[in-house]
Coordinates of C-alpha atoms in Angstrom, one line a residue:
M288 CA 37.4 -48.5 -78.7
G289 CA 36.2 -47.3 -82.1
P290 CA 37.6 -44.0 -83.4
Q291 CA 34.3 -42.2 -82.7
R292 CA 34.7 -43.1 -79.1
E293 CA 38.0 -41.8 -78.8
E294 CA 38.1 -38.4 -80.7
F295 CA 34.5 -38.3 -78.0
T296 CA 36.5 -39.3 -75.2
E297 CA 39.1 -36.8 -75.8
I298 CA 36.6 -34.1 -76.5
Q299 CA 35.3 -34.3 -73.2
K300 CA 39.1 -33.9 -71.6
L301 CA 39.8 -30.9 -73.2
L302 CA 36.4 -29.6 -72.0
K303 CA 36.6 -30.4 -68.7
M304 CA 40.3 -28.8 -69.2
H305 CA 38.4 -24.9 -70.2
P306 CA 34.7 -25.4 -68.1
Q307 CA 34.7 -22.1 -69.3
G308 CA 34.1 -23.5 -73.3
M309 CA 35.9 -23.9 -76.6
S310 CA 35.2 -23.2 -79.6
V311 CA 35.2 -25.3 -82.6
T312 CA 38.1 -23.9 -84.2
E313 CA 39.9 -24.4 -80.6
I314 CA 38.9 -27.8 -79.8
A315 CA 39.8 -29.1 -83.6
R316 CA 43.0 -27.2 -83.3
A317 CA 43.8 -28.7 -80.1
M318 CA 42.5 -32.6 -81.9
G319 CA 44.7 -31.7 -84.4
K320 CA 41.5 -32.7 -86.7
N321 CA 39.5 -30.0 -89.3
K322 CA 37.3 -28.5 -88.0
H323 CA 34.3 -30.2 -90.2
S324 CA 34.9 -34.0 -89.0
T325 CA 34.8 -31.3 -85.2
G326 CA 32.1 -29.7 -85.7
R327 CA 30.1 -33.2 -86.4
Y328 CA 31.4 -35.2 -83.9
L329 CA 29.8 -31.9 -81.3
D330 CA 26.8 -32.6 -83.2
S331 CA 26.4 -35.8 -82.3
M332 CA 26.6 -35.2 -78.6
Y333 CA 25.1 -32.0 -78.2
A334 CA 22.2 -34.3 -79.2
S335 CA 22.8 -36.7 -77.3
G336 CA 23.3 -34.7 -74.2
Q337 CA 26.9 -35.5 -73.7
V338 CA 27.8 -30.9 -73.9
D339 CA 26.1 -28.5 -74.3
M340 CA 26.2 -24.9 -76.4
R341 CA 26.2 -21.4 -76.3
T342 CA 26.8 -18.9 -78.7
V343 CA 29.3 -15.6 -78.5
G344 CA 28.8 -13.8 -81.1
M345 CA 29.4 -15.7 -84.2
A346 CA 30.9 -18.9 -82.7
K347 CA 29.4 -21.4 -80.9
I348 CA 31.2 -22.5 -77.5
Y349 CA 30.9 -26.2 -76.0
T350 CA 30.7 -26.9 -73.0
L351 CA 30.2 -30.6 -70.3
A352 CA 26.2 -31.0 -70.6
H353 CA 25.5 -31.2 -66.5
R354 CA 21.5 -32.0 -68.0
L355 CA 19.7 -35.7 -68.7
P356 CA 20.9 -37.4 -72.0
L357 CA 17.9 -38.8 -73.9
S358 CA 20.4 -42.0 -74.4
S359 CA 20.2 -43.1 -70.6
L360 CA 16.2 -43.2 -71.5
I361 CA 15.5 -44.9 -73.9
S362 CA 19.1 -47.1 -73.8
G363 CA 17.3 -49.9 -71.7
M364 CA 14.0 -50.7 -73.8
R365 CA 13.0 -53.1 -75.7
E366 CA 12.4 -51.7 -79.0
K367 CA 14.9 -50.9 -81.6
I368 CA 15.0 -46.6 -81.5
M369 CA 17.2 -44.2 -83.6
I370 CA 17.1 -40.6 -84.1
L371 CA 18.5 -39.0 -87.2
D372 CA 19.0 -35.6 -88.2
E373 CA 17.6 -33.8 -91.7
D374 CA 20.6 -34.8 -93.3
Y375 CA 20.4 -38.5 -92.1
R376 CA 22.2 -39.0 -89.9
I377 CA 22.1 -40.3 -87.2
I378 CA 21.9 -38.9 -83.9
L379 CA 21.4 -41.5 -81.4
I380 CA 20.2 -45.4 -81.4
N381 CA 20.1 -47.3 -78.4
D382 CA 21.1 -51.4 -77.3
G383 CA 18.2 -52.9 -79.3
L384 CA 19.5 -51.0 -82.6
A385 CA 23.1 -51.7 -82.0
E386 CA 22.7 -55.4 -81.6
L387 CA 20.9 -55.7 -84.2
I388 CA 23.4 -53.6 -86.6
G389 CA 26.2 -54.7 -85.3
Y390 CA 27.7 -51.6 -84.0
A391 CA 27.7 -49.5 -80.6
Q392 CA 26.5 -46.1 -80.6
E393 CA 29.6 -43.9 -80.4
E394 CA 31.2 -46.1 -83.8
V395 CA 27.6 -45.1 -86.3
A396 CA 26.9 -41.0 -84.4
G397 CA 27.2 -38.3 -86.5
R398 CA 27.3 -41.0 -90.0
D399 CA 24.2 -41.3 -92.6
I400 CA 23.0 -44.2 -92.8
R401 CA 22.9 -44.7 -96.1
H402 CA 26.0 -45.5 -96.8
L403 CA 26.5 -47.1 -93.6
P404 CA 29.5 -50.3 -94.3
V405 CA 27.1 -52.9 -92.5
H406 CA 27.6 -56.4 -93.0
D407 CA 24.4 -57.4 -93.9
P408 CA 22.6 -56.6 -97.3
G409 CA 19.3 -56.5 -95.2
I410 CA 20.3 -53.9 -93.3
H411 CA 20.6 -51.7 -95.4
D412 CA 18.4 -52.2 -97.3
L413 CA 16.3 -51.4 -94.3
F414 CA 17.9 -47.9 -94.2
V415 CA 17.2 -47.0 -97.0
V416 CA 13.7 -47.9 -96.7
V417 CA 13.7 -45.5 -93.6
A418 CA 15.9 -43.2 -94.9
E419 CA 13.2 -43.0 -97.9
G420 CA 10.2 -43.0 -95.5
L421 CA 11.5 -39.4 -93.3
K422 CA 8.6 -37.0 -94.2
E423 CA 7.3 -33.8 -92.6
S424 CA 4.0 -35.9 -91.5
E425 CA 4.1 -39.6 -89.4
E426 CA 5.0 -42.8 -91.4
V427 CA 4.0 -45.9 -90.7
F428 CA 5.0 -48.8 -92.4
E429 CA 6.4 -52.5 -91.5
H430 CA 9.7 -54.5 -93.6
S431 CA 11.3 -57.7 -93.4
L432 CA 14.4 -58.1 -92.4
D433 CA 15.7 -61.5 -94.1
Q434 CA 18.6 -62.6 -91.1
P435 CA 22.2 -64.1 -92.1
S436 CA 21.2 -67.3 -90.5
G437 CA 17.9 -67.9 -91.5
G438 CA 14.4 -66.4 -91.2
T439 CA 13.3 -63.7 -91.6
T440 CA 12.6 -60.5 -89.2
H441 CA 9.4 -58.8 -89.2
L442 CA 9.5 -54.7 -88.1
H443 CA 6.6 -52.6 -87.7
I444 CA 8.6 -49.3 -88.1
H445 CA 6.6 -45.5 -86.6
I446 CA 8.9 -42.3 -87.9
I447 CA 8.1 -39.3 -86.5
P448 CA 9.7 -36.1 -87.1
S449 CA 10.1 -34.1 -84.6
Q450 CA 12.4 -31.0 -83.4
D451 CA 15.4 -31.0 -80.9
E452 CA 16.2 -28.1 -78.7
M453 CA 17.6 -25.9 -81.4
H454 CA 14.4 -27.0 -83.0
H455 CA 16.2 -28.4 -85.5
A456 CA 14.5 -31.6 -87.5
V457 CA 15.0 -34.6 -86.1
Y458 CA 13.3 -37.8 -86.7
V459 CA 12.5 -40.7 -84.3
I460 CA 12.4 -43.7 -85.3
V461 CA 10.8 -46.8 -83.3
M462 CA 11.3 -50.4 -84.2
V463 CA 9.3 -53.1 -83.7
D464 CA 10.0 -56.6 -83.9
I465 CA 6.0 -58.3 -84.4
S466 CA 7.3 -61.4 -86.3
D467 CA 5.6 -63.4 -83.3
H468 CA 2.3 -61.5 -84.8
V469 CA 3.0 -61.9 -88.2
R470 CA 3.2 -65.0 -87.3
M471 CA 0.0 -65.6 -85.4
V472 CA -1.6 -63.8 -88.7
H473 CA 0.0 -66.4 -90.4
E474 CA -1.7 -69.3 -88.5
L475 CA -4.7 -67.6 -88.0
R476 CA -4.9 -67.7 -91.7
E477 CA -4.5 -71.3 -92.2
R478 CA -6.6 -71.8 -89.3
E479 CA -9.5 -69.9 -91.5
R480 CA -8.6 -72.0 -94.6
Q481 CA -8.8 -75.4 -92.5
Y482 CA -12.2 -73.9 -90.9
R483 CA -13.3 -73.5 -94.7
E484 CA -12.4 -77.4 -95.4
L485 CA -14.5 -78.8 -93.1
V486 CA -17.2 -76.9 -94.1
E487 CA -16.9 -77.9 -97.6
M488 CA -16.6 -80.9 -95.5
A489 CA -20.1 -81.0 -93.5
N490 CA -18.3 -80.7 -90.8
A491 CA -19.8 -77.7 -89.1
I492 CA -22.4 -76.0 -87.0
I493 CA -25.9 -76.4 -88.9
L494 CA -28.7 -75.3 -87.4
K495 CA -32.5 -74.9 -88.6
L496 CA -34.4 -72.0 -87.0
D497 CA -38.0 -70.8 -87.4
R498 CA -38.8 -67.3 -87.5
D499 CA -38.9 -66.9 -84.0
G500 CA -35.1 -68.3 -83.4
N501 CA -36.9 -71.9 -81.6
I502 CA -34.6 -74.7 -83.1
L503 CA -36.2 -76.8 -85.3
F504 CA -32.7 -79.0 -86.2
F505 CA -29.1 -79.3 -84.4
N506 CA -27.1 -81.8 -86.6
E507 CA -23.9 -84.1 -84.8
F508 CA -21.6 -81.4 -85.3
A509 CA -23.5 -79.4 -83.2
E510 CA -24.7 -81.8 -80.4
T511 CA -20.5 -82.4 -80.2
F512 CA -19.8 -79.2 -80.0
F513 CA -22.6 -76.8 -77.6
G514 CA -22.9 -80.5 -75.7
Y515 CA -26.2 -80.7 -75.4
A516 CA -28.6 -83.8 -77.0
K517 CA -30.3 -82.9 -79.7
E518 CA -33.5 -83.6 -77.7
E519 CA -32.4 -81.0 -74.9
V520 CA -32.3 -78.1 -77.1
L521 CA -35.1 -79.1 -80.6
G522 CA -37.9 -76.9 -80.0
R523 CA -35.5 -74.6 -77.6
N524 CA -35.1 -71.2 -77.8
V525 CA -31.3 -70.1 -79.0
I526 CA -31.4 -67.1 -76.6
G527 CA -31.2 -69.3 -73.3
T528 CA -29.8 -72.6 -75.0
I529 CA -27.1 -71.6 -77.4
V530 CA -27.0 -67.9 -77.2
P531 CA -27.1 -65.7 -74.0
P532 CA -29.0 -62.7 -73.9
T533 CA -26.0 -60.4 -73.9
D534 CA -22.5 -60.9 -75.5
M535 CA -19.4 -59.9 -73.3
T536 CA -20.0 -56.5 -75.1
G537 CA -22.8 -55.8 -74.3
K538 CA -24.9 -56.6 -77.6
N539 CA -28.2 -57.8 -77.0
L540 CA -28.2 -61.2 -78.9
R541 CA -32.0 -61.4 -78.2
E542 CA -32.2 -58.0 -80.8
M543 CA -29.9 -59.5 -82.9
I544 CA -31.7 -62.5 -83.0
G545 CA -35.1 -61.6 -84.2
L546 CA -33.2 -59.2 -87.2
I547 CA -31.7 -62.3 -88.4
C548 CA -35.4 -64.6 -88.6
T549 CA -36.8 -61.5 -89.9
K550 CA -34.4 -59.9 -92.3
T551 CA -31.8 -62.0 -92.7
E552 CA -31.1 -61.1 -96.3
Q553 CA -28.3 -58.2 -94.2
F554 CA -26.6 -61.2 -91.0
S555 CA -26.3 -63.2 -94.6
W556 CA -22.8 -63.6 -93.1
N557 CA -22.5 -63.2 -88.4
E558 CA -20.1 -63.2 -86.4
N559 CA -21.8 -63.9 -82.3
A560 CA -20.7 -65.5 -79.3
N561 CA -22.5 -68.6 -78.3
I562 CA -22.3 -70.7 -75.1
T563 CA -22.3 -74.6 -74.0
K564 CA -24.2 -76.3 -71.8
A565 CA -20.8 -76.2 -69.8
G566 CA -21.4 -72.4 -69.7
D567 CA -18.3 -72.0 -72.1
L568 CA -17.9 -68.6 -74.3
V569 CA -17.5 -69.0 -77.5
W570 CA -18.0 -67.4 -81.0
V571 CA -18.9 -68.5 -84.3
R572 CA -19.2 -67.2 -87.2
W573 CA -22.4 -68.1 -89.0
S574 CA -23.7 -68.0 -93.1
N575 CA -27.1 -67.9 -92.8
R576 CA -29.7 -68.2 -95.5
A577 CA -33.7 -67.5 -95.3
M578 CA -35.6 -71.0 -96.0
K579 CA -38.9 -69.7 -97.6
D580 CA -41.7 -71.9 -98.8
E581 CA -43.7 -72.8 -101.8
N582 CA -45.3 -69.2 -101.9
G583 CA -42.0 -67.4 -101.4
R584 CA -42.6 -66.9 -97.7
V585 CA -39.5 -67.1 -95.0
V586 CA -40.3 -69.7 -92.8
G587 CA -37.3 -70.1 -91.4
I588 CA -33.7 -69.8 -91.0
L589 CA -30.5 -71.5 -91.8
S590 CA -27.6 -71.4 -90.7
V591 CA -23.8 -72.7 -91.2
G592 CA -21.3 -72.1 -87.9
N593 CA -17.8 -72.5 -87.7
D594 CA -16.3 -72.5 -84.5
I595 CA -13.9 -68.8 -84.2
T596 CA -13.1 -68.9 -80.7
D597 CA -9.6 -69.3 -81.4
R598 CA -9.4 -66.7 -84.1
K599 CA -11.0 -64.3 -81.2
Q600 CA -8.7 -64.7 -78.3
M601 CA -6.5 -64.0 -81.1
E602 CA -7.7 -61.0 -82.3
M603 CA -8.0 -59.2 -78.3
E604 CA -4.7 -60.7 -77.7
L605 CA -3.4 -58.7 -80.8
I606 CA -5.6 -55.8 -80.4
D607 CA -3.6 -55.9 -76.6
Q608 CA 0.4 -55.5 -78.2
K609 CA -1.8 -53.0 -80.5
N610 CA -2.8 -51.0 -77.6
E611 CA 0.8 -51.8 -75.9
L612 CA 2.2 -50.3 -78.9
E613 CA 0.9 -47.2 -79.4
R614 CA 1.0 -46.7 -75.0
R615 CA 4.7 -48.1 -75.7
V616 CA 5.5 -45.1 -78.4
K617 CA 3.1 -42.5 -76.6
E618 CA 5.8 -43.2 -73.3
L619 CA 8.8 -42.8 -75.7
E620 CA 7.2 -39.7 -77.5
C621 CA 6.2 -38.3 -73.2
I622 CA 9.9 -38.5 -72.6
H623 CA 11.1 -37.2 -75.6
Q624 CA 9.2 -33.6 -74.7
F625 CA 10.1 -33.9 -71.3
S626 CA 13.7 -34.7 -71.7
G627 CA 13.5 -31.9 -74.3
V628 CA 11.9 -29.4 -72.1
V629 CA 14.3 -30.4 -68.5
G630 CA 16.7 -29.3 -71.3
S631 CA 15.6 -26.0 -71.9
N632 CA 17.2 -22.5 -70.3
F633 CA 13.8 -22.1 -69.0
S634 CA 13.2 -20.5 -65.3
R635 CA 11.5 -22.7 -62.3
E636 CA 7.9 -21.1 -62.6
E637 CA 8.3 -22.4 -67.3
L638 CA 9.9 -25.3 -66.4
L639 CA 6.8 -26.5 -63.8
F640 CA 4.5 -24.9 -66.2
S641 CA 6.0 -26.9 -69.1
I642 CA 6.5 -30.0 -66.9
V643 CA 2.2 -29.9 -66.6
R644 CA 0.9 -29.6 -69.6
V645 CA 4.0 -32.2 -70.8
I646 CA 2.4 -34.6 -68.7
G647 CA -1.5 -33.6 -69.1
D648 CA -0.5 -33.8 -72.8
C649 CA 0.5 -37.3 -72.1
W650 CA -2.0 -38.9 -71.0
S651 CA -5.5 -37.0 -71.8
R652 CA -6.8 -38.9 -74.2
R653 CA -7.0 -41.5 -71.9
G654 CA -10.4 -40.3 -69.9
A655 CA -9.9 -37.2 -67.5
M656 CA -7.0 -36.7 -64.9
G657 CA -5.6 -34.3 -63.5
I658 CA -2.0 -32.8 -62.5
R659 CA -0.6 -31.0 -60.2
I660 CA 3.0 -29.5 -58.9
R661 CA 4.0 -28.2 -55.5
F662 CA 7.1 -26.5 -55.1
G663 CA 7.5 -24.4 -52.0
D664 CA 5.1 -22.5 -51.7
E665 CA 4.1 -22.4 -55.3
V666 CA 1.1 -24.6 -56.8
Y667 CA 1.6 -26.4 -60.6
E668 CA -1.6 -27.7 -61.9
N669 CA -3.8 -28.8 -65.2
G670 CA -6.7 -30.1 -63.3
S671 CA -7.2 -31.2 -59.7
P672 CA -6.1 -34.8 -59.2
D673 CA -8.3 -34.5 -55.8
G674 CA -11.4 -37.4 -55.6
L675 CA -10.1 -39.1 -58.8
L676 CA -10.3 -43.1 -58.1
I677 CA -6.3 -44.0 -58.9
F678 CA -3.7 -41.3 -57.3
F679 CA -0.2 -40.9 -57.5
K680 CA 2.0 -38.9 -55.2
K681 CA 5.6 -38.8 -55.1
P682 CA 8.3 -36.3 -53.7
I683 CA 10.7 -33.4 -55.4
L684 CA 13.9 -33.8 -53.5
S685 CA 15.8 -30.7 -53.9
G686 CA 18.9 -30.2 -52.2
G687 CA 18.3 -34.1 -51.3
R688 CA 15.8 -32.7 -48.8
P689 CA 12.1 -32.7 -49.7
A690 CA 10.6 -30.0 -51.4
G691 CA 7.7 -30.1 -53.1
T692 CA 5.3 -33.0 -55.0
L693 CA 3.8 -34.5 -57.9
E694 CA 0.9 -35.7 -57.5
V695 CA -1.2 -37.6 -60.8
G696 CA -4.6 -38.6 -60.5
F697 CA -6.7 -40.9 -63.3
S698 CA -10.8 -40.7 -63.3
E699 CA -10.9 -44.6 -63.9
K700 CA -9.2 -47.9 -63.5
N701 CA -9.8 -49.0 -67.4
E702 CA -6.2 -50.0 -67.9
K703 CA -4.1 -53.8 -67.1
E704 CA -2.7 -53.7 -63.6
E705 CA 0.7 -53.0 -65.3
Y706 CA -0.3 -50.4 -67.1
Y707 CA -1.1 -48.3 -64.0
Q708 CA 2.6 -49.8 -62.8
D709 CA 4.9 -48.4 -65.3
K710 CA 2.8 -45.0 -65.0
E711 CA 3.6 -44.8 -61.5
R712 CA 7.0 -45.6 -62.6
L713 CA 7.3 -43.0 -65.4
L714 CA 6.0 -40.4 -62.4
S715 CA 8.6 -41.2 -60.3
L716 CA 11.4 -40.8 -62.1
F717 CA 9.8 -37.5 -63.5
A718 CA 9.9 -36.2 -59.8
E719 CA 13.1 -36.8 -59.7
R720 CA 14.3 -35.7 -62.8
I721 CA 12.2 -32.3 -61.5
G722 CA 14.6 -32.1 -58.8
W723 CA 17.4 -32.6 -60.7
A724 CA 16.7 -29.8 -62.8
I725 CA 15.8 -27.3 -60.1
D726 CA 18.3 -27.8 -58.7
W727 CA 20.8 -27.8 -61.7
M728 CA 19.3 -24.8 -62.4
E729 CA 19.9 -23.1 -59.8
A730 CA 23.4 -23.8 -59.4
E731 CA 23.7 -22.6 -62.7
A732 CA 22.1 -19.3 -61.4
E733 CA 24.8 -19.2 -58.9
I734 CA 27.5 -20.3 -61.0
R735 CA 26.4 -17.3 -63.4
R736 CA 26.4 -15.1 -61.1
S737 CA 29.7 -16.4 -60.3
R738 CA 31.2 -15.7 -63.1
D739 CA 29.2 -12.1 -63.8
L740 CA 30.4 -11.2 -60.4
S741 CA 34.5 -12.1 -61.8
D742 CA 33.4 -10.4 -65.5
T743 CA 32.7 -6.7 -63.4
L744 CA 35.6 -7.2 -61.5
L745 CA 38.3 -8.1 -64.4
A746 CA 36.5 -5.3 -66.7
T747 CA 37.3 -2.4 -64.2
V748 CA 39.8 -3.2 -62.4
D749 CA 42.9 -0.9 -63.7
A750 CA 45.7 -3.6 -64.6
A751 CA 46.0 -6.1 -67.5
I752 CA 44.6 -9.7 -66.5
F753 CA 44.9 -12.6 -68.2
V754 CA 44.8 -16.2 -68.3
L755 CA 46.5 -18.6 -69.7
D756 CA 45.6 -22.6 -70.3
S757 CA 48.4 -25.2 -69.1
E758 CA 49.6 -24.9 -72.9
G759 CA 50.9 -21.8 -72.5
R760 CA 47.0 -20.4 -74.9
I761 CA 45.1 -17.0 -73.3
V762 CA 41.4 -17.8 -72.4
R763 CA 40.7 -14.4 -70.8
F764 CA 41.4 -11.1 -71.6
N765 CA 40.3 -8.0 -69.7
R766 CA 39.6 -4.6 -71.0
R767 CA 42.7 -3.0 -69.2
S768 CA 44.7 -5.7 -71.6
E769 CA 43.1 -4.3 -74.5
E770 CA 44.2 -0.7 -73.7
L771 CA 47.3 -1.7 -73.4
T772 CA 48.1 -3.9 -76.3
G773 CA 45.6 -2.5 -78.6
Y774 CA 44.0 -6.9 -79.5
L775 CA 40.1 -7.0 -78.8
A776 CA 39.5 -10.1 -76.9
E777 CA 38.1 -11.9 -79.7
E778 CA 42.0 -11.5 -81.9
V779 CA 43.7 -13.4 -78.8
F780 CA 41.9 -15.9 -77.6
G781 CA 43.2 -19.1 -78.5
R782 CA 46.9 -17.9 -79.4
Y783 CA 50.3 -18.8 -77.5
I784 CA 51.3 -16.0 -75.3
W785 CA 54.6 -15.3 -77.0
D786 CA 53.4 -15.6 -79.9
M787 CA 51.5 -12.2 -79.6
F788 CA 53.4 -9.4 -77.6
I789 CA 56.9 -10.5 -76.9
L790 CA 59.9 -9.4 -78.3
P791 CA 61.6 -13.0 -80.4
E792 CA 64.6 -12.2 -77.9
M793 CA 62.3 -12.5 -75.4
R794 CA 60.4 -15.7 -75.8
E795 CA 62.3 -18.8 -74.3
G796 CA 63.1 -16.8 -71.7
V797 CA 59.2 -16.6 -71.5
R798 CA 58.5 -20.4 -72.0
S799 CA 61.0 -21.3 -69.5
H800 CA 59.3 -19.0 -67.3
I801 CA 56.1 -20.8 -67.6
A802 CA 57.7 -24.0 -67.8
V803 CA 59.3 -23.1 -63.8
L804 CA 55.3 -21.8 -62.9
F805 CA 54.6 -25.9 -63.3
E806 CA 56.8 -27.1 -62.0
T807 CA 57.6 -25.5 -59.1
K808 CA 53.5 -24.7 -58.4
R809 CA 54.0 -20.5 -56.6
R810 CA 53.8 -17.0 -57.4
A811 CA 56.5 -15.5 -59.5
R812 CA 57.0 -12.1 -61.0
I813 CA 59.1 -10.6 -63.6
R814 CA 59.3 -7.2 -66.1
G815 CA 59.5 -6.9 -70.0
K816 CA 59.0 -5.2 -72.8
W817 CA 55.0 -6.5 -74.4
I818 CA 54.9 -4.8 -78.1
A819 CA 51.5 -3.3 -79.1
K820 CA 49.2 -4.1 -81.8
D821 CA 50.9 -0.3 -83.3
G822 CA 54.2 -2.0 -82.7
T823 CA 54.9 0.2 -79.9
W824 CA 56.0 -1.2 -76.5
K825 CA 55.3 -0.8 -72.6
M826 CA 57.3 -2.3 -70.4
V827 CA 55.1 -4.4 -67.8
D828 CA 55.3 -6.1 -64.4
W829 CA 53.9 -8.9 -64.5
S830 CA 53.1 -11.0 -61.5
N831 CA 51.7 -14.7 -62.1
T832 CA 50.2 -17.2 -60.1
V833 CA 48.6 -20.8 -60.8
I834 CA 45.8 -22.1 -60.3
C835 CA 45.2 -26.5 -59.8
D836 CA 42.5 -29.0 -60.3
D837 CA 41.7 -31.2 -57.2
E838 CA 44.5 -33.7 -57.9
G839 CA 47.7 -30.8 -57.9
V840 CA 47.4 -31.2 -62.1
V841 CA 48.3 -26.6 -62.6
T842 CA 45.0 -25.8 -65.4
H843 CA 45.8 -22.5 -65.6
I844 CA 48.4 -19.5 -65.1
I845 CA 46.7 -16.1 -64.2
S846 CA 49.2 -13.2 -65.0
T847 CA 48.4 -9.7 -64.1
G848 CA 50.4 -7.0 -65.2
L849 CA 51.5 -3.6 -64.5
D850 CA 52.7 -0.7 -66.9
V851 CA 55.4 0.3 -65.3
T852 CA 56.6 2.5 -68.6
R853 CA 56.1 6.1 -67.2
Q854 CA 56.8 5.0 -64.3
L855 CA 60.5 3.9 -65.5
E856 CA 60.8 6.9 -68.0
D857 CA 59.9 9.1 -64.6
E858 CA 63.1 7.5 -63.0
E859 CA 65.6 7.6 -65.4
E860 CA 65.0 11.6 -65.8
L861 CA 64.9 12.4 -62.4
R862 CA 68.7 10.0 -62.2
R863 CA 69.4 12.5 -65.6
C864 CA 68.5 15.4 -63.6
R865 CA 70.7 14.1 -60.3
S866 CA 73.5 13.7 -62.3
V867 CA 73.1 17.5 -63.9
L868 CA 72.5 18.4 -60.2
D869 CA 75.4 16.6 -59.2
R870 CA 78.2 17.9 -61.9
L871 CA 76.9 21.7 -61.6
L872 CA 77.6 21.3 -57.5
E873 CA 81.0 19.1 -58.2
G874 CA 81.9 22.6 -60.9
G875 CA 80.7 25.2 -58.0
K876 CA 83.3 23.7 -55.4
G877 CA 86.2 23.7 -58.3
G878 CA 85.9 27.4 -59.0

């Protein structure tokens, strides 16, 4: 287990034992670490969703988080993903990047990427390039990474400036391995070089057309390429033989051929779809030159063509890959925004309105769409999904029972089937997390109500009440305790009880009493003198009760104290009066 993972585990154990929360100072003291190091661990855990933080005065109080961690959403994605803060420190890396650099998330969290002790110099250079690309605007670039075992990995890097829930600047870095793409581009360039050599050797399609586009010459390579014998095409128009009326994009090729024949200089180079005798669609890159008579009039066209079908297919594949990459990046942004909304301290109405807006922003550029969330009698929508061609409806569960629906519609099916399958999967996840967020929100509200009632009772009861943790440190201190001792709650939190109010000669006795409470787990009473802040003392009767967890381990001691100083003084005065009265009565009898 790495050192950071051990620190994270220790922090989680501490926060589990202190569900009310602990400050950085308290956690650092409990761990025996300095505040600076502890703060870095907590920043990393907060950014990755492992802990929550609230402020109390100038202090930051941390508790275990029960929200959806961003790391669970992106850890298994194929892209290599990293999130940095504005000081170049790592907040989160996913499994793909961890495998690349040879470190687990826990080992690098909170560390500056420029100074990671990586063994591969190429990884160090990569992180330096990434650090230099952290700017206020998005940055997209490519980087070649030489592998120690040989070979090169080509990365497409997209740096996205963003903000976390606390509006701190963060940077999302998405690295996509485009080695196959680069290899295909290199192969494409090599093929183009080969095509040029073929043209130079006249191993190319050569046609002669008149001004109307009728075929006058058809070379042997053209016969082989198109599958026509020259006798079958000479004198016929290229439209309907080797050129279809329109290409696959809907472009009017009949009109284009007319322009080539009349305005050749504008089409000296041209690419268009052609068709073979067998009906196969092929792409040809044409070089066109006007043929003129002795008077300088254009009488025909000389066209030399090269087959670029493979290159076109590669280009279309690359376009598909580019579109897929853009969709993946957009999906990541959508997940990031959704996680930010779910983790925010919104009311239910604000939460559902924000989720509708986030999902709408994710796909609004893909055409008309509508989104609606129904929850009970409440309806939140951005455009109506009713009647749209593609429609998804996912149940929202609350408390394990159907409580609403997430409905999304798209105007037309102009994407591959996998695109909509991905969207349906993501919407199912969103619907699940919406229900989870609402359940958690209601649970938090109930906890706050219970805590507020508890705090009110503690503040108003006319008895000194404080709570000790399992080490004997003060974690709660009510108003009556402040009046009794003269100390404010902020002055005593985290301090040992025997170091605060107990006479030196009584400290060991109090320690022993607490030890007995932990051992017997029974309620016990004790009376003792308590020293106030101003040096005065009070005699207090204490009733001590232990609190155990589900496994029977003592986690806290609740002490309730009543000031009996005045009562003892009255009793002493009463005894003195009785003694005087007894002596007077005895003297009277003697007289």
